């Protein structure tokens, strides 16, 4: 479904992403991990069109989407949440999800349909009814993450890119997020997820890709990657991954 081939992103003198190959199959969950500064967010930004690669190619459902604008990529079926919540502080939760439903879609959606779709999605991600009409700026971090997820889902993606959805959540909240991620996959959506917490990533991923200094250093099933000596040395050994 998604094929990233030889993608490089040079920022000044730095290779933030260096010749990375990555595939996400239909209905699969792929975890992207690595230390801070490894290039994970940069790679997700490139896939979603927010940033363009210096070299390499992104193919989605057989079409070369390299260099497309974010809104074209979104309408083609790739939606993304942000590591730091970039939402619309003066809109209500419901309105911000409506934006995704109305503008993120390739087919036209009326205001009324958008509002109903937003309500359904906010219920699905677990935002309480009374919070749905509150302004974004009055929501807490957990609620914001849920609204972001609902907004991304509102564009009816085939592939969802999640950047540190569970960072800052309690273990209980992370477990709820894992459940949600599984439900999203059951609905037929493929997922590429960046996570710091290894318990989350190994629990949901079919495959894990490890980046370090912009390069892919390992790829495989969760237990293979967790037992890979290079991954243990460069990543698992020195961070609070558990
Ligand atoms: N817009 C930018 N300008 C300068 N450096 C950047 C920019 N975006 C990312 N970088 C650098 O690229 C590297 C990869 O960053 P990032 O993709 O955010 O890593 P990760 O998400 O894995 O923590 C880091 O060294 C970061 O400082
Ligand atoms: Mg990041």
Tab-separated table of C-alpha atoms and ligand atoms in Angstrom:
chain	number	residue	atom	x	y	z
A	1	UNK	CA	0.000	0.000	0.000
A	2	UNK	CA	2.735	2.469	1.013
A	3	UNK	CA	6.220	2.115	-0.396
A	4	UNK	CA	9.015	4.452	0.656
A	5	UNK	CA	12.108	3.959	-1.501
A	6	UNK	CA	15.527	5.456	-0.804
A	7	UNK	CA	14.130	8.530	0.903
A	8	UNK	CA	16.675	11.104	2.029
A	9	UNK	CA	16.049	14.485	3.641
A	10	UNK	CA	18.951	16.852	3.960
A	11	UNK	CA	18.418	19.811	6.309
A	12	UNK	CA	21.436	22.102	6.075
A	13	UNK	CA	24.423	19.842	6.588
A	14	UNK	CA	22.381	17.181	8.370
A	15	UNK	CA	20.923	14.027	6.847
A	16	UNK	CA	17.752	13.920	8.964
A	17	UNK	CA	16.589	10.895	6.932
A	18	UNK	CA	19.143	8.860	5.022
A	19	UNK	CA	18.171	6.439	2.196
A	20	UNK	CA	15.271	4.857	4.055
A	21	UNK	CA	13.174	2.068	2.530
A	22	UNK	CA	9.920	1.172	4.245
A	23	UNK	CA	6.743	-0.669	3.308
A	24	UNK	CA	3.308	-0.729	4.911
A	25	UNK	CA	1.056	-3.511	3.634
A	26	UNK	CA	-2.721	-3.301	3.454
A	27	UNK	CA	-4.342	-3.705	6.890
A	28	UNK	CA	-0.969	-3.753	8.660
A	29	UNK	CA	0.364	-1.810	11.629
A	30	UNK	CA	4.002	-0.798	11.285
A	31	UNK	CA	5.842	0.717	14.262
A	32	UNK	CA	8.567	3.291	13.726
A	33	UNK	CA	10.956	3.673	16.664
A	34	UNK	CA	14.356	5.153	17.437
A	35	UNK	CA	16.045	7.630	19.760
A	36	UNK	CA	15.143	11.324	19.806
A	37	UNK	CA	16.361	13.027	16.654
A	38	UNK	CA	16.445	9.742	14.682
A	39	UNK	CA	14.332	11.237	11.875
A	40	UNK	CA	10.970	9.648	12.645
A	41	UNK	CA	8.860	12.808	12.558
A	42	UNK	CA	10.730	14.047	9.478
A	43	UNK	CA	9.906	10.801	7.669
A	44	UNK	CA	6.206	11.033	8.579
A	45	UNK	CA	6.159	14.655	7.416
A	46	UNK	CA	7.612	13.563	4.090
A	47	UNK	CA	5.026	10.792	3.640
A	48	UNK	CA	2.199	13.235	4.374
A	49	UNK	CA	3.589	15.892	2.003
A	50	UNK	CA	4.377	18.502	4.683
A	51	UNK	CA	7.985	18.248	3.653
A	52	UNK	CA	9.557	16.985	0.442
A	53	UNK	CA	12.436	14.524	0.196
A	54	UNK	CA	15.816	15.561	-1.165
A	55	UNK	CA	15.954	12.153	-2.848
A	56	UNK	CA	13.812	9.060	-3.120
A	57	UNK	CA	10.244	8.129	-3.922
A	58	UNK	CA	6.938	7.630	-2.095
A	59	UNK	CA	4.388	5.369	-3.757
A	60	UNK	CA	0.870	4.959	-2.383
A	61	UNK	CA	-1.634	2.499	-3.853
A	62	UNK	CA	0.521	2.210	-6.951
A	63	UNK	CA	0.799	5.940	-7.556
A	64	UNK	CA	3.943	8.023	-7.188
A	65	UNK	CA	2.923	10.764	-4.726
A	66	UNK	CA	6.394	12.271	-4.227
A	67	UNK	CA	6.149	16.065	-4.217
A	68	UNK	CA	2.334	16.140	-3.892
A	69	UNK	CA	0.798	18.767	-1.607
A	70	UNK	CA	-0.482	17.690	1.855
A	71	UNK	CA	-4.137	18.244	0.894
A	72	UNK	CA	-3.747	16.107	-2.255
A	73	UNK	CA	-2.140	13.330	-0.227
A	74	UNK	CA	-4.861	13.583	2.421
A	75	UNK	CA	-7.585	13.273	-0.209
A	76	UNK	CA	-5.758	10.295	-1.704
A	77	UNK	CA	-6.146	8.577	1.699
A	78	UNK	CA	-3.251	9.347	4.043
A	79	UNK	CA	-4.066	11.198	7.291
A	80	UNK	CA	-1.713	12.180	10.104
A	81	UNK	CA	-1.770	13.229	13.716
A	82	UNK	CA	0.932	15.558	15.013
A	83	UNK	CA	3.449	14.965	17.789
A	84	UNK	CA	2.555	18.396	19.163
A	85	UNK	CA	-1.161	19.090	18.842
A	86	UNK	CA	-1.634	21.661	16.087
A	87	UNK	CA	-5.327	22.160	16.330
A	88	UNK	CA	-7.624	25.134	16.041
A	89	UNK	CA	-7.774	26.576	19.608
A	90	UNK	CA	-10.871	28.705	18.933
A	91	UNK	CA	-12.973	25.904	17.444
A	92	UNK	CA	-14.918	23.386	19.449
A	93	UNK	CA	-13.835	19.749	19.395
A	94	UNK	CA	-16.767	18.949	17.133
A	95	UNK	CA	-15.965	21.777	14.710
A	96	UNK	CA	-12.325	20.809	14.425
A	97	UNK	CA	-13.287	17.249	13.471
A	98	UNK	CA	-15.836	18.644	10.988
A	99	UNK	CA	-12.954	20.410	9.241
A	100	UNK	CA	-11.374	17.007	8.616
A	101	UNK	CA	-14.673	15.518	7.468
A	102	UNK	CA	-15.470	18.344	5.055
A	103	UNK	CA	-12.076	19.394	3.686
A	104	UNK	CA	-10.085	16.174	4.012
A	105	UNK	CA	-12.358	14.162	1.766
A	106	UNK	CA	-12.366	13.588	-1.956
A	107	UNK	CA	-16.193	13.553	-2.042
A	108	UNK	CA	-18.345	16.454	-0.908
A	109	UNK	CA	-19.841	16.393	2.576
A	110	UNK	CA	-22.512	18.852	3.765
A	111	UNK	CA	-22.193	20.779	7.053
A	112	UNK	CA	-24.872	18.624	8.600
A	113	UNK	CA	-23.251	15.380	7.466
A	114	UNK	CA	-19.892	16.696	8.696
A	115	UNK	CA	-21.324	17.477	12.131
A	116	UNK	CA	-22.880	14.018	12.452
A	117	UNK	CA	-19.699	12.306	11.278
A	118	UNK	CA	-17.687	14.335	13.818
A	119	UNK	CA	-20.028	13.357	16.639
A	120	UNK	CA	-19.771	9.684	15.742
A	121	UNK	CA	-15.976	9.817	15.580
A	122	UNK	CA	-15.665	11.720	18.857
A	123	UNK	CA	-17.825	9.033	20.485
A	124	UNK	CA	-15.625	6.368	18.904
A	125	UNK	CA	-12.362	7.841	20.259
A	126	UNK	CA	-13.911	8.354	23.700
A	127	UNK	CA	-14.482	12.112	23.985
A	128	UNK	CA	-17.400	12.629	26.387
A	129	UNK	CA	-20.499	14.337	24.943
A	130	UNK	CA	-20.136	17.444	27.128
A	131	UNK	CA	-16.530	17.904	25.922
A	132	UNK	CA	-17.498	17.719	22.250
A	133	UNK	CA	-18.900	21.258	22.309
A	134	UNK	CA	-16.007	22.707	24.310
A	135	UNK	CA	-13.309	24.924	22.793
A	136	UNK	CA	-10.115	23.084	21.878
A	137	UNK	CA	-8.067	25.398	24.083
A	138	UNK	CA	-9.981	24.215	27.151
A	139	UNK	CA	-9.294	20.516	26.618
A	140	UNK	CA	-6.584	18.527	28.406
A	141	UNK	CA	-3.777	16.645	26.637
A	142	UNK	CA	-5.602	13.307	26.551
A	143	UNK	CA	-8.742	14.866	25.111
A	144	UNK	CA	-6.654	16.776	22.555
A	145	UNK	CA	-4.999	13.584	21.386
A	146	UNK	CA	-8.385	11.947	20.981
A	147	UNK	CA	-9.764	14.908	19.048
A	148	UNK	CA	-6.707	14.838	16.784
A	149	UNK	CA	-7.274	11.180	16.120
A	150	UNK	CA	-10.954	11.793	15.335
A	151	UNK	CA	-9.980	14.663	13.009
A	152	UNK	CA	-7.527	12.418	11.150
A	153	UNK	CA	-10.125	9.629	10.876
A	154	UNK	CA	-12.709	12.106	9.603
A	155	UNK	CA	-10.927	12.319	6.257
A	156	UNK	CA	-11.605	8.554	5.864
A	157	UNK	CA	-7.967	7.543	5.417
A	158	UNK	CA	-6.694	4.213	4.083
A	159	UNK	CA	-3.422	4.859	5.908
A	160	UNK	CA	-3.121	6.636	9.238
A	161	UNK	CA	0.174	8.133	10.406
A	162	UNK	CA	0.369	8.503	14.196
A	163	UNK	CA	3.168	10.551	15.754
A	164	UNK	CA	3.605	9.752	19.464
A	165	UNK	CA	-0.050	9.348	20.210
A	166	UNK	CA	0.556	7.893	23.671
A	167	UNK	CA	3.425	10.137	24.824
A	168	UNK	CA	2.440	11.796	28.085
A	169	UNK	CA	-0.399	9.374	28.788
A	170	UNK	CA	-0.716	7.209	31.885
A	171	UNK	CA	-0.412	3.412	31.437
A	172	UNK	CA	-4.214	3.111	31.639
A	173	UNK	CA	-4.685	5.816	28.998
A	174	UNK	CA	-2.032	4.128	26.832
A	175	UNK	CA	-3.934	0.849	27.078
A	176	UNK	CA	-7.089	2.621	25.921
A	177	UNK	CA	-5.083	4.035	23.013
A	178	UNK	CA	-3.827	0.549	22.095
A	179	UNK	CA	-7.415	-0.700	22.066
A	180	UNK	CA	-8.402	2.186	19.800
A	181	UNK	CA	-5.517	1.523	17.424
A	182	UNK	CA	-6.614	-2.111	17.146
A	183	UNK	CA	-10.199	-1.060	16.442
A	184	UNK	CA	-9.028	1.323	13.741
A	185	UNK	CA	-7.118	-1.470	12.059
A	186	UNK	CA	-10.173	-3.730	12.296
A	187	UNK	CA	-12.005	-1.045	10.342
A	188	UNK	CA	-9.550	-1.727	7.498
A	189	UNK	CA	-7.148	1.167	7.991
A	190	UNK	CA	-3.391	0.584	7.780
A	191	UNK	CA	-1.292	2.367	10.388
A	192	UNK	CA	2.267	3.671	10.588
A	193	UNK	CA	2.898	4.604	14.198
A	194	UNK	CA	5.789	6.379	15.954
A	195	UNK	CA	6.036	5.489	19.614
A	196	UNK	CA	8.535	5.764	22.411
A	197	UNK	CA	6.938	3.263	24.738
A	198	UNK	CA	8.085	-0.179	23.614
A	199	UNK	CA	5.192	-1.900	25.371
A	200	UNK	CA	2.768	-0.004	23.147
A	201	UNK	CA	4.650	-0.569	19.919
A	202	UNK	CA	5.381	-4.270	20.428
A	203	UNK	CA	1.784	-4.816	21.519
A	204	UNK	CA	0.189	-3.523	18.330
A	205	UNK	CA	2.745	-3.729	15.516
A	206	UNK	CA	2.979	-6.432	12.857
A	207	UNK	CA	6.413	-5.081	11.993
A	208	UNK	CA	8.844	-2.631	13.572
A	209	UNK	CA	11.320	-0.393	11.758
A	210	UNK	CA	14.150	1.158	13.787
A	211	UNK	CA	15.792	4.433	12.763
A	212	UNK	CA	18.996	5.866	14.176
A	213	UNK	CA	20.651	9.052	12.895
A	214	UNK	CA	18.318	9.018	9.911
A	215	UNK	CA	19.167	5.476	8.850
A	216	UNK	CA	17.177	2.292	9.102
A	217	UNK	CA	19.183	0.012	11.393
A	218	UNK	CA	16.705	-2.837	11.829
A	219	UNK	CA	13.353	-4.123	10.625
A	220	UNK	CA	11.290	-7.165	11.489
A	221	UNK	CA	8.728	-8.711	13.776
A	222	UNK	CA	8.614	-7.164	17.260
A	223	UNK	CA	10.448	-10.017	19.009
A	224	UNK	CA	13.145	-10.117	16.314
A	225	UNK	CA	13.786	-6.390	16.593
A	226	UNK	CA	13.783	-6.452	20.392
A	227	UNK	CA	16.487	-9.124	20.301
A	228	UNK	CA	18.588	-7.440	17.626
A	229	UNK	CA	21.987	-6.605	19.158
A	230	UNK	CA	22.385	-3.332	17.268
A	231	UNK	CA	18.959	-2.168	18.454
A	232	UNK	CA	19.769	-3.121	22.047
A	233	UNK	CA	23.089	-1.274	21.881
A	234	UNK	CA	21.918	1.923	20.207
A	235	UNK	CA	18.422	2.262	21.521
A	236	UNK	CA	16.973	-0.079	24.068
A	237	UNK	CA	20.020	0.066	26.327
A	238	UNK	CA	19.999	3.752	27.080
A	239	UNK	CA	16.482	5.124	27.168
A	240	UNK	CA	13.434	4.874	29.319
A	241	UNK	CA	11.761	2.759	26.663
A	242	UNK	CA	10.023	0.503	29.135
B	1	LIG	N1	13.027	22.006	10.311
B	1	LIG	C1	14.188	21.572	10.780
B	1	LIG	N2	15.278	22.364	10.809
B	1	LIG	C2	16.470	21.901	11.285
B	1	LIG	N3	16.645	20.668	11.755
B	1	LIG	C3	15.610	19.840	11.757
B	1	LIG	C4	14.324	20.246	11.286
B	1	LIG	N4	13.475	19.185	11.414
B	1	LIG	C5	14.200	18.185	11.949
B	1	LIG	N5	15.478	18.579	12.147
B	1	LIG	C6	16.556	17.737	12.692
B	1	LIG	O1	16.469	16.477	12.040
B	1	LIG	C7	16.737	15.406	12.933
B	1	LIG	C8	15.555	14.480	12.978
B	1	LIG	O2	14.482	15.095	13.700
B	1	LIG	P1	13.069	14.415	13.919
B	1	LIG	O3	12.596	13.881	12.622
B	1	LIG	O4	12.214	15.391	14.607
B	1	LIG	O5	13.455	13.196	14.878
B	1	LIG	P2	12.527	12.273	15.777
B	1	LIG	O6	11.097	12.530	15.432
B	1	LIG	O7	12.990	10.891	15.462
B	1	LIG	O8	12.847	12.638	17.199
B	1	LIG	C9	17.066	16.072	14.274
B	1	LIG	O9	18.469	16.170	14.381
B	1	LIG	C10	16.399	17.427	14.175
B	1	LIG	O10	17.087	18.362	14.985
B	2	LIG	MG1	9.463	13.162	16.588
